[in-house]
Short mmCIF file of C-alpha atoms and ligand atoms in Angstrom, two decimals:
data_model
loop_
_atom_site.label_atom_id
_atom_site.label_comp_id
_atom_site.label_asym_id
_atom_site.label_seq_id
_atom_site.Cartn_x
_atom_site.Cartn_y
_atom_site.Cartn_z
CA MET R 1 -0.22 0.02 -0.15
CA SER R 2 0.99 4.12 -1.06
CA ASP R 3 1.95 6.31 1.64
CA SER R 4 0.98 9.34 -0.17
CA TYR R 5 2.00 12.06 2.31
CA LEU R 6 5.13 10.46 1.84
CA SER R 7 5.54 10.71 -1.56
CA PHE R 8 4.01 13.99 -1.65
CA VAL R 9 6.98 14.84 0.56
CA SER R 10 9.34 13.63 -0.86
CA SER R 11 8.80 15.72 -4.40
CA PRO R 12 11.17 18.98 -4.68
CA TRP R 13 7.36 21.33 -4.73
CA GLY R 14 5.91 18.62 -1.84
CA ARG R 15 9.05 19.27 0.47
CA TRP R 16 9.08 22.85 -0.12
CA PHE R 17 5.70 23.22 0.85
CA ALA R 18 6.23 21.65 4.27
CA GLN R 19 9.01 22.99 4.84
CA THR R 20 7.21 26.81 4.22
CA VAL R 21 4.53 25.54 6.04
CA GLY R 22 5.02 23.38 9.11
CA LEU R 23 4.47 20.28 8.52
CA PRO R 24 6.21 17.13 8.67
CA GLN R 25 8.94 16.07 6.27
CA PRO R 26 9.72 11.77 6.66
CA LEU R 27 12.71 10.77 4.83
CA LEU R 28 12.25 8.85 2.00
CA LEU R 29 13.98 4.84 3.98
CA GLN R 30 16.75 3.84 1.98
CA ARG R 31 16.47 0.21 1.57
CA HIS R 32 19.26 -2.34 0.52
CA ARG R 33 19.83 -3.31 -3.01
CA SER R 34 20.76 -5.84 -4.44
CA GLY R 35 24.25 -5.69 -5.79
CA GLN R 36 24.81 -2.67 -2.99
CA GLN R 37 27.76 -3.36 -1.85
CA GLY R 38 26.64 -4.43 3.02
CA LEU R 39 27.98 -1.44 4.71
CA VAL R 40 27.49 1.77 5.27
CA ASN R 41 31.12 4.29 4.40
CA PRO R 42 32.59 5.64 5.78
CA VAL R 43 32.02 5.31 9.96
CA ILE R 44 33.50 6.24 12.53
CA VAL R 45 34.58 4.32 15.40
CA ALA R 46 35.62 5.12 18.87
CA GLY R 47 35.35 4.04 22.15
CA ALA R 48 37.67 2.07 23.99
CA GLY R 49 36.24 -1.69 25.32
CA ARG R 50 37.43 -4.75 24.53
CA LEU R 51 35.30 -5.31 21.02
CA GLY R 52 37.26 -2.82 19.23
CA SER R 53 39.88 -5.33 17.44
CA GLU R 54 36.49 -7.47 16.70
CA VAL R 55 34.89 -3.96 15.58
CA GLN R 56 38.10 -4.11 12.74
CA ARG R 57 39.19 -7.34 11.90
CA ILE R 58 35.36 -6.76 10.64
CA PHE R 59 36.00 -4.13 8.41
CA SER R 60 37.98 -5.55 6.89
CA ALA R 61 36.81 -8.04 5.99
CA THR R 62 34.47 -6.01 4.55
CA ASP R 63 36.85 -4.33 2.55
CA THR R 64 34.75 -1.58 2.32
CA VAL R 65 34.89 0.17 4.94
CA THR R 66 36.81 3.51 6.23
CA ALA R 67 37.18 3.51 9.69
CA GLN R 68 37.14 7.18 10.93
CA PRO R 69 39.03 8.17 14.76
CA ALA R 70 36.78 10.32 16.25
CA THR R 71 39.37 12.41 16.98
CA ILE R 72 40.15 13.45 12.88
CA MET R 73 37.79 15.74 11.53
CA ALA R 74 36.06 14.45 7.93
CA PRO R 75 36.65 17.29 5.76
CA SER R 76 33.25 19.08 5.59
CA THR R 77 31.46 17.68 1.96
CA VAL R 78 31.95 14.24 3.80
CA LYS R 79 29.48 12.96 6.02
CA ALA R 80 29.43 9.85 8.68
CA GLN R 81 27.38 7.47 7.17
CA GLY R 82 27.48 5.28 10.41
CA ALA R 83 29.20 5.35 13.98
CA VAL R 84 30.73 2.72 15.69
CA PHE R 85 30.67 3.81 19.92
CA ASP R 86 32.20 0.36 21.84
CA ALA R 87 31.13 1.54 25.68
CA SER R 88 31.71 -2.20 26.78
CA GLU R 89 34.17 -0.89 28.99
CA ILE R 90 32.90 1.41 30.80
CA ALA R 91 33.18 0.81 34.18
CA ASP R 92 31.20 3.50 36.40
CA LEU R 93 28.87 6.84 35.33
CA LYS R 94 31.49 8.85 35.63
CA GLN R 95 33.16 6.89 31.68
CA LEU R 96 29.46 7.66 30.89
CA ASP R 97 30.92 11.13 29.94
CA GLU R 98 32.98 9.63 27.58
CA LEU R 99 29.50 8.87 25.41
CA TYR R 100 28.98 12.71 25.94
CA VAL R 101 31.22 13.90 24.67
CA PHE R 102 31.66 11.75 21.49
CA PHE R 103 28.59 11.96 20.38
CA HIS R 104 27.77 16.39 21.50
CA ALA R 105 30.86 16.81 18.50
CA ASN R 106 29.42 13.94 15.81
CA ALA R 107 26.39 14.53 15.64
CA ARG R 108 26.06 16.38 13.47
CA ARG R 109 29.11 14.94 11.23
CA LEU R 110 25.84 11.94 10.49
CA GLY R 111 25.02 12.24 6.88
CA GLN R 112 21.08 11.85 6.55
CA HIS R 113 19.93 7.20 6.47
CA ALA R 114 23.92 6.30 8.79
CA ARG R 115 23.32 3.80 11.49
CA VAL R 116 24.99 4.24 14.66
CA VAL R 117 25.74 1.11 17.06
CA VAL R 118 26.80 1.44 20.44
CA LEU R 119 28.80 -1.71 21.94
CA GLY R 120 27.69 -2.73 25.09
CA THR R 121 28.71 -5.43 28.04
CA THR R 122 25.82 -7.52 28.68
CA PRO R 123 24.60 -5.48 32.27
CA GLU R 124 22.77 -8.31 33.98
CA LEU R 125 27.01 -10.09 33.41
CA CYS R 126 28.82 -7.50 35.07
CA LYS R 127 31.31 -8.30 37.66
CA ASP R 128 30.40 -5.46 39.58
CA LEU R 129 27.34 -2.79 40.43
CA PRO R 130 28.88 0.59 39.03
CA GLN R 131 29.40 -0.99 35.74
CA ALA R 132 26.32 -2.90 35.23
CA ILE R 133 24.26 0.45 36.62
CA ALA R 134 26.73 1.85 33.65
CA GLN R 135 26.06 -0.28 31.22
CA ARG R 136 22.36 -0.14 31.60
CA ALA R 137 22.29 4.04 31.29
CA LEU R 138 23.31 3.16 27.92
CA GLU R 139 19.17 1.93 27.00
CA GLY R 140 18.31 5.70 27.93
CA LEU R 141 21.09 7.22 26.13
CA VAL R 142 20.67 5.41 22.97
CA ARG R 143 17.30 5.05 22.59
CA SER R 144 17.13 9.05 22.89
CA LEU R 145 19.82 10.06 20.39
CA ALA R 146 17.03 7.35 18.51
CA LYS R 147 14.34 10.03 18.50
CA GLU R 148 16.52 13.39 18.50
CA LEU R 149 19.05 12.40 15.84
CA ARG R 150 16.11 12.18 13.10
CA ARG R 151 16.97 12.95 9.31
CA ALA R 152 16.29 7.98 8.62
CA ILE R 153 19.27 7.75 10.96
CA THR R 154 18.71 5.09 12.81
CA VAL R 155 20.29 3.70 16.88
CA GLN R 156 20.83 0.83 18.16
CA LEU R 157 22.69 -0.91 20.92
CA ILE R 158 24.10 -4.11 21.10
CA TYR R 159 24.84 -6.27 23.98
CA VAL R 160 27.90 -8.55 24.02
CA ALA R 161 29.07 -10.97 26.80
CA PRO R 162 32.07 -11.08 27.77
CA GLY R 163 32.97 -15.03 25.57
CA ALA R 164 30.65 -13.73 22.83
CA GLU R 165 33.15 -11.37 20.73
CA ARG R 166 32.51 -13.37 17.89
CA THR R 167 28.91 -13.55 17.17
CA LEU R 168 28.86 -9.60 17.13
CA GLU R 169 29.12 -10.45 12.91
CA SER R 170 26.40 -10.81 12.32
CA SER R 171 24.62 -8.25 13.88
CA LEU R 172 27.19 -5.38 13.86
CA ARG R 173 26.69 -6.22 10.07
CA PHE R 174 23.01 -5.35 9.30
CA PHE R 175 22.97 -2.88 11.89
CA LEU R 176 25.41 -0.43 9.85
CA SER R 177 23.68 -1.87 6.63
CA ARG R 178 20.26 -0.96 4.52
CA ARG R 179 19.06 -3.99 5.69
CA SER R 180 17.89 -2.65 8.78
CA ALA R 181 15.76 0.61 8.13
CA TYR R 182 12.81 0.62 9.56
CA VAL R 183 14.83 -1.01 12.74
CA SER R 184 16.27 1.65 15.55
CA GLY R 185 16.22 2.19 19.52
CA GLN R 186 16.88 -1.76 20.08
CA VAL R 187 18.50 -3.54 22.52
CA VAL R 188 20.35 -6.77 21.16
CA ARG R 189 21.86 -9.05 23.68
CA LEU R 190 24.52 -11.14 22.71
CA GLU R 191 25.38 -14.31 24.44
CA LYS R 192 27.96 -17.46 22.85
CA ALA R 193 26.43 -19.00 19.10
CA VAL R 194 25.10 -22.32 20.54
CA ASP R 195 25.73 -23.84 17.10
CA GLN R 196 28.84 -24.11 16.03
CA PRO R 197 30.78 -22.04 13.82
CA VAL R 198 30.97 -22.21 9.75
CA ASP R 199 32.62 -20.72 6.80
CA ILE R 200 30.35 -17.68 5.33
CA ASP R 201 29.40 -16.87 2.81
CA TRP R 202 28.29 -13.41 2.78
CA GLU R 203 26.63 -12.65 -0.20
CA LYS R 204 24.31 -15.57 -0.48
CA PRO R 205 24.40 -17.09 3.50
CA PHE R 206 21.54 -19.70 3.06
CA ASN R 207 23.12 -21.44 -0.03
CA GLY R 208 21.99 -25.48 0.44
CA ARG R 209 19.66 -24.52 3.24
CA ARG R 210 16.00 -25.57 2.95
CA VAL R 211 13.44 -22.51 4.74
CA LEU R 212 10.07 -22.49 5.31
CA VAL R 213 7.76 -19.70 6.13
CA THR R 214 4.52 -20.12 6.82
CA GLY R 215 1.87 -17.37 5.05
CA ALA R 216 4.13 -16.95 2.16
CA SER R 217 0.89 -16.40 -0.43
CA ARG R 218 1.04 -12.50 -0.05
CA GLY R 219 2.23 -9.45 2.70
CA ILE R 220 5.55 -9.56 4.61
CA GLY R 221 5.66 -13.77 4.20
CA LEU R 222 5.85 -13.65 0.28
CA ALA R 223 9.08 -10.90 0.93
CA ILE R 224 10.39 -12.99 3.67
CA ALA R 225 10.26 -15.83 1.29
CA GLN R 226 12.12 -13.27 -1.76
CA VAL R 227 14.84 -12.27 0.77
CA LEU R 228 15.78 -15.36 2.04
CA ALA R 229 15.60 -16.99 -1.49
CA ARG R 230 17.44 -13.60 -2.72
CA ASP R 231 20.12 -14.68 0.27
CA GLY R 232 20.61 -18.52 -1.78
CA ALA R 233 17.21 -20.55 -0.23
CA GLN R 234 15.85 -22.61 -0.75
CA VAL R 235 11.90 -21.89 0.87
CA VAL R 236 8.92 -24.15 1.17
CA CYS R 237 6.03 -21.67 1.70
CA VAL R 238 3.06 -22.35 3.24
CA ASP R 239 -0.38 -21.80 3.45
CA VAL R 240 -3.90 -21.87 3.47
CA PRO R 241 -5.86 -24.91 0.35
CA GLN R 242 -8.08 -21.31 -0.12
CA ALA R 243 -4.74 -19.45 -0.87
CA GLN R 244 -3.26 -21.63 -3.42
CA ALA R 245 -3.62 -20.00 -6.60
CA LEU R 246 -1.34 -16.66 -4.55
CA LEU R 247 0.81 -19.16 -2.98
CA GLN R 248 2.07 -21.60 -5.93
CA GLN R 249 2.15 -17.95 -7.84
CA ALA R 250 4.05 -17.19 -4.39
CA ALA R 251 6.40 -20.74 -4.58
CA ASP R 252 7.31 -20.20 -8.04
CA SER R 253 7.87 -16.41 -8.00
CA VAL R 254 11.20 -17.56 -6.01
CA GLY R 255 12.15 -20.77 -7.26
CA GLY R 256 10.92 -22.72 -4.02
CA MET R 257 8.27 -25.03 -3.29
CA ALA R 258 4.53 -25.05 -2.71
CA LEU R 259 3.00 -26.54 1.02
CA ALA R 260 -0.46 -26.30 1.31
CA LEU R 261 -1.34 -26.33 5.16
CA ASP R 262 -3.01 -24.94 7.28
CA ILE R 263 -1.39 -24.81 10.48
CA THR R 264 -3.82 -24.74 12.28
CA ALA R 265 -5.45 -27.91 11.26
CA ALA R 266 -5.86 -31.22 14.06
CA ASP R 267 -2.93 -33.22 11.19
CA ALA R 268 -0.57 -29.81 10.47
CA ALA R 269 2.00 -31.30 12.18
CA GLN R 270 1.73 -34.68 10.14
CA LYS R 271 1.74 -33.55 7.29
CA LEU R 272 4.95 -31.44 7.98
CA GLN R 273 6.70 -34.61 9.16
CA ALA R 274 5.50 -36.44 5.98
CA HIS R 275 7.02 -33.07 3.49
CA ILE R 276 10.04 -33.75 6.38
CA ARG R 277 10.46 -37.47 5.91
CA GLU R 278 10.38 -36.74 1.77
CA HIS R 279 12.14 -33.59 1.32
CA GLY R 280 14.54 -33.78 4.38
CA ALA R 281 14.93 -30.71 7.54
CA PHE R 282 15.00 -27.23 7.98
CA ASP R 283 17.10 -24.76 8.11
CA VAL R 284 15.62 -22.30 9.24
CA VAL R 285 11.68 -22.04 9.91
CA VAL R 286 9.81 -18.52 10.21
CA HIS R 287 6.06 -18.48 12.32
CA ASN R 288 4.45 -15.25 9.72
CA ALA R 289 1.15 -16.45 9.21
CA GLY R 290 -1.49 -14.89 11.16
CA ILE R 291 -4.80 -12.86 11.61
CA THR R 292 -6.51 -10.17 13.11
CA ARG R 293 -10.21 -10.48 14.91
CA ASP R 294 -10.43 -6.81 16.32
CA LYS R 295 -13.38 -5.77 18.84
CA THR R 296 -13.82 -5.09 21.69
CA ILE R 297 -13.91 -7.89 24.10
CA ALA R 298 -17.54 -6.94 25.13
CA LYS R 299 -17.65 -6.80 21.28
CA MET R 300 -15.92 -10.66 20.79
CA THR R 301 -17.42 -13.75 19.83
CA GLU R 302 -15.74 -17.04 21.17
CA VAL R 303 -14.95 -18.15 17.69
CA ALA R 304 -12.43 -14.31 17.11
CA TRP R 305 -10.85 -14.69 20.59
CA ARG R 306 -10.34 -18.44 19.49
CA SER R 307 -9.26 -18.95 16.37
CA VAL R 308 -6.68 -15.71 16.24
CA LEU R 309 -4.68 -17.57 19.54
CA ALA R 310 -4.66 -21.01 17.53
CA VAL R 311 -3.19 -19.44 14.59
CA ASN R 312 -1.26 -17.03 15.92
CA LEU R 313 -0.31 -18.79 18.86
CA GLU R 314 -0.65 -21.95 19.05
CA ALA R 315 0.39 -22.86 16.26
CA PRO R 316 3.46 -21.48 16.44
CA LEU R 317 4.24 -23.87 19.65
CA GLN R 318 2.84 -26.86 18.47
CA LEU R 319 4.80 -27.19 15.29
CA SER R 320 7.70 -25.41 17.18
CA THR R 321 7.47 -28.34 19.45
CA ALA R 322 6.82 -30.77 17.09
CA LEU R 323 10.14 -30.21 14.53
CA LEU R 324 12.23 -29.32 17.87
CA GLU R 325 11.00 -33.51 19.25
CA GLY R 326 11.43 -34.88 15.79
CA GLN R 327 14.78 -34.07 14.38
CA GLY R 328 13.08 -31.51 11.87
CA LEU R 329 15.76 -28.46 13.02
CA ARG R 330 19.13 -29.75 11.62
CA PRO R 331 21.77 -28.25 14.51
CA GLY R 332 22.60 -24.43 13.41
CA GLY R 333 18.85 -24.36 12.20
CA ARG R 334 16.81 -21.29 13.32
CA ILE R 335 13.47 -20.58 14.25
CA VAL R 336 11.57 -17.37 13.96
CA CYS R 337 8.02 -15.58 14.91
CA VAL R 338 6.63 -12.93 14.14
CA SER R 339 5.53 -11.25 17.02
CA SER R 340 3.43 -6.79 16.95
CA ILE R 341 3.76 -3.81 18.82
CA SER R 342 0.23 -5.63 20.23
CA GLY R 343 1.93 -8.07 21.68
CA ILE R 344 4.83 -5.52 23.32
CA ALA R 345 1.76 -1.69 23.97
CA GLY R 346 -1.84 -4.39 24.06
CA ASN R 347 -3.67 -2.37 21.48
CA LEU R 348 -7.85 -0.36 22.19
CA GLY R 349 -9.63 -3.55 20.18
CA GLN R 350 -7.07 -5.88 19.52
CA SER R 351 -7.72 -8.27 22.53
CA ASN R 352 -7.09 -11.48 20.97
CA TYR R 353 -4.57 -10.69 18.53
CA ALA R 354 -1.87 -8.59 21.85
CA THR R 355 -2.49 -11.81 23.50
CA SER R 356 -1.18 -14.08 20.53
CA LYS R 357 1.41 -11.60 19.66
CA ALA R 358 2.14 -11.35 23.20
CA GLY R 359 2.55 -15.18 23.68
CA VAL R 360 4.35 -15.17 20.82
CA ILE R 361 7.57 -13.63 23.25
CA GLY R 362 7.11 -15.88 25.81
CA LEU R 363 7.55 -18.97 23.04
CA ALA R 364 10.81 -17.37 21.47
CA GLN R 365 11.77 -17.00 24.67
CA GLY R 366 10.68 -19.79 26.75
CA LEU R 367 11.63 -21.62 23.69
CA ALA R 368 15.36 -20.61 23.65
CA PRO R 369 17.02 -21.89 26.33
CA ARG R 370 15.10 -25.26 25.58
CA ALA R 371 16.36 -25.38 21.65
CA ALA R 372 19.77 -24.34 22.61
CA THR R 373 20.43 -27.70 23.69
CA GLN R 374 20.11 -28.73 20.03
CA GLN R 375 22.17 -26.11 18.62
CA VAL R 376 18.87 -24.02 17.26
CA THR R 377 18.03 -20.25 18.18
CA VAL R 378 14.40 -18.65 18.99
CA ASN R 379 13.80 -15.42 18.39
CA ALA R 380 11.13 -12.80 16.95
CA VAL R 381 10.12 -9.82 15.68
CA ALA R 382 6.95 -7.89 16.46
CA PRO R 383 7.06 -5.23 13.52
CA GLY R 384 5.37 -1.97 14.04
CA PHE R 385 3.26 -0.45 10.96
CA ILE R 386 3.87 -1.95 8.01
CA GLU R 387 2.67 -0.79 4.90
CA THR R 388 0.05 -4.84 3.62
CA GLN R 389 -3.22 -5.96 3.18
CA MET R 390 -3.91 -6.32 6.30
CA THR R 391 -2.96 -2.92 7.73
CA ALA R 392 -4.52 -1.08 4.66
CA LYS R 393 -8.07 -2.31 5.95
CA ILE R 394 -7.68 -0.13 9.06
CA PRO R 395 -9.91 3.49 9.67
CA LEU R 396 -8.33 6.23 7.79
CA MET R 397 -7.04 8.24 10.68
CA ILE R 398 -6.50 5.30 13.17
CA ARG R 399 -3.94 4.51 10.02
CA GLU R 400 -2.45 7.97 9.71
CA ALA R 401 -1.56 8.09 13.52
CA GLY R 402 -0.15 4.89 13.39
CA ARG R 403 1.76 4.98 10.13
CA ARG R 404 2.97 8.81 11.68
CA MET R 405 3.46 7.57 15.40
CA ASN R 406 7.88 7.16 15.51
CA SER R 407 10.32 8.19 14.90
CA LEU R 408 10.78 8.34 11.68
CA SER R 409 7.60 9.05 10.87
CA GLN R 410 7.11 6.53 8.27
CA GLY R 411 4.97 2.36 8.20
CA GLY R 412 7.40 0.14 7.14
CA GLN R 413 7.81 -2.66 3.93
CA PRO R 414 7.38 -5.76 4.38
CA ILE R 415 10.67 -5.94 3.04
CA ASP R 416 12.47 -4.77 6.03
CA VAL R 417 10.20 -7.16 8.33
CA ALA R 418 12.02 -9.64 6.24
CA GLU R 419 15.42 -8.09 6.54
CA THR R 420 15.41 -8.57 9.84
CA ILE R 421 14.23 -12.24 10.27
CA ALA R 422 17.53 -12.64 7.69
CA TRP R 423 19.58 -11.60 10.20
CA LEU R 424 17.82 -13.16 13.24
CA ALA R 425 18.15 -16.57 10.82
CA HIS R 426 21.26 -16.30 9.57
CA PRO R 427 24.05 -18.75 10.16
CA ALA R 428 26.45 -16.56 11.71
CA SER R 429 23.91 -15.60 14.42
CA GLY R 430 23.33 -18.60 17.01
CA GLY R 431 24.53 -15.94 19.32
CA VAL R 432 21.49 -14.04 18.87
CA ASN R 433 19.02 -15.95 20.94
CA GLY R 434 15.83 -15.71 22.95
CA GLN R 435 15.62 -11.76 21.43
CA VAL R 436 12.65 -10.06 20.78
CA VAL R 437 13.00 -7.47 17.80
CA ARG R 438 10.77 -4.38 16.83
CA VAL R 439 10.98 -2.94 13.36
CA CYS R 440 9.10 -0.16 13.79
CA GLY R 441 10.79 3.22 13.50
CA GLN R 442 10.94 2.77 17.11
CA SER R 443 6.98 3.70 16.72
CA LEU R 444 5.49 5.88 20.96
CA LEU R 445 2.79 2.42 21.03
CA GLY R 446 4.91 0.31 24.29
CA ALA R 447 8.21 2.14 23.56
N1 LIG B 1 0.84 -5.50 8.68
C1 LIG B 1 1.95 -5.38 9.79
O1 LIG B 1 1.03 -4.33 10.47
C2 LIG B 1 2.09 -6.36 11.02
C3 LIG B 1 2.35 -5.43 12.22
C4 LIG B 1 2.48 -6.55 13.24
C5 LIG B 1 2.61 -7.85 13.41
N2 LIG B 1 2.48 -7.74 11.68
C6 LIG B 1 2.33 -9.99 12.19
O2 LIG B 1 3.21 -9.98 10.57
C7 LIG B 1 2.37 -11.80 9.71
C8 LIG B 1 2.29 -11.27 8.60
O3 LIG B 1 1.28 -9.56 8.28
P1 LIG B 1 1.13 -9.69 6.90
O4 LIG B 1 0.45 -8.39 6.90
O5 LIG B 1 1.79 -10.35 6.00
O6 LIG B 1 -1.07 -10.68 6.50
P2 LIG B 1 -1.34 -10.55 5.93
O7 LIG B 1 -2.73 -11.18 6.05
O8 LIG B 1 -1.69 -10.04 4.38
O9 LIG B 1 -0.58 -11.87 5.43
C9 LIG B 1 -0.97 -13.09 6.62
C10 LIG B 1 -1.22 -14.24 5.92
O10 LIG B 1 -1.27 -15.45 6.78
C11 LIG B 1 -1.86 -17.16 6.10
N3 LIG B 1 -2.73 -17.56 7.20
C12 LIG B 1 -4.10 -17.46 7.63
N4 LIG B 1 -3.94 -18.27 8.64
C13 LIG B 1 -2.51 -19.35 8.28
C14 LIG B 1 -3.07 -20.99 8.99
N5 LIG B 1 -4.04 -21.41 10.09
N6 LIG B 1 -2.83 -21.89 8.20
C15 LIG B 1 -1.61 -21.01 6.84
N7 LIG B 1 -1.31 -19.94 6.19
C16 LIG B 1 -2.17 -19.37 7.93
C17 LIG B 1 -3.14 -15.34 5.23
O11 LIG B 1 -3.38 -16.98 4.05
C18 LIG B 1 -1.77 -14.26 4.42
O12 LIG B 1 -1.73 -14.92 3.64
C19 LIG B 1 1.16 -11.69 10.64
O13 LIG B 1 1.34 -12.36 12.28
C20 LIG B 1 0.62 -10.72 11.44
O14 LIG B 1 0.40 -10.66 13.01
C21 LIG B 1 1.65 -7.42 10.59
#
């Protein structure tokens, strides 16, 4: 669905008009395109933590990033496209001043669409109290910068557990790229990887990997199938039998396979096992299929309540359990669930949906440590307002509010959710487990 206000202010006349009358002027987000170099460049690198050498190693491996020391000003015409501040060894409150000094001096050096990443040490794992407090304080800084830097700049915090330094690469590459255009103000915790390191082809990381995507015939599910296929995956697209024609079209468009299956059917897990016996186990499963049946609870029928919980929560739980128990996921496997910011903040008229999507977060967090014993990770994305047929049904004024009430002042596109899922499902993301990442442009809902 199109955002006509964003198109309007992206035209020269619209920009002039919005400027003259003082209307908000969101920048059309720049997204990753195939063939484009992965990371933004140049990047300012600052801070003196334990992750500095790993950041340098990653940059030299990419061969594209020019790291600029914070002390050397770039020529005035060259804006930095990214900044990484290694705050992992900030050990007390006084040292937090280093972040003020850096961002105070460098905020204006960042170009439009720049990517900012602050690296920290997981507060719960800090040795002493002053360090735990200082590290926890980074969250407030990052979430505030994400709100105030504007100009489509995104800001994230990655906490790296001691000993998990080598798991940083896939996350740093994602957050310093155009793939994370609609993700901002997020906090991610990295642990030691659940699986063994493998050789990574950063261009086609999913080469030779089998991926299952539910609800893949349209919207976000179709975008997930497209992005994972673009990155080398063989995709099995699942959708309800009623959507067979669209499903086949979607599967054909990604060179994949169609599997017509109602994930709430009593025999859904058996059918999936039968598919696995014939075609082999999966490396990635994305629980994307979802429905809404909105009504305030006093007016909501029991059928509307039950059907939403069945599709959005019970089916992902049953299928995940069956896959893990039946060796349906290979070691190094990934489960990614699609939650929603409604599951974080709650939403008027969506008690069934919000219950199911909060449950999905519980599923990801609860299953993660158990799945880790099988070298499988479980994570969730929580999209905000994404331009799809689902959000096209929302009444105009509520739709417009949903679109604008975030730090990037626009809705996201299905590909924004898909790129985030591709990062969580990445073979090098074994250190990201039990995380919930919002793809919402830092929506005010539940912020
Ligand atoms: N669009 C948004 O703004 C937004 C925001 C937050 C979360 N989400 C979530 O993202 C996911 C995808 O949303 P979308 O906007 O693309 O929705 P959509 O309605 O366009 O697509 C959902 C797909 O799931 C399929 N599906 C529904 N029930 C199924 C079942 N029982 N078995 C198999 N397939 C089934 C549908 O046929 C459809 O193809 C959903 O889980 C949704 O809750 C969307």
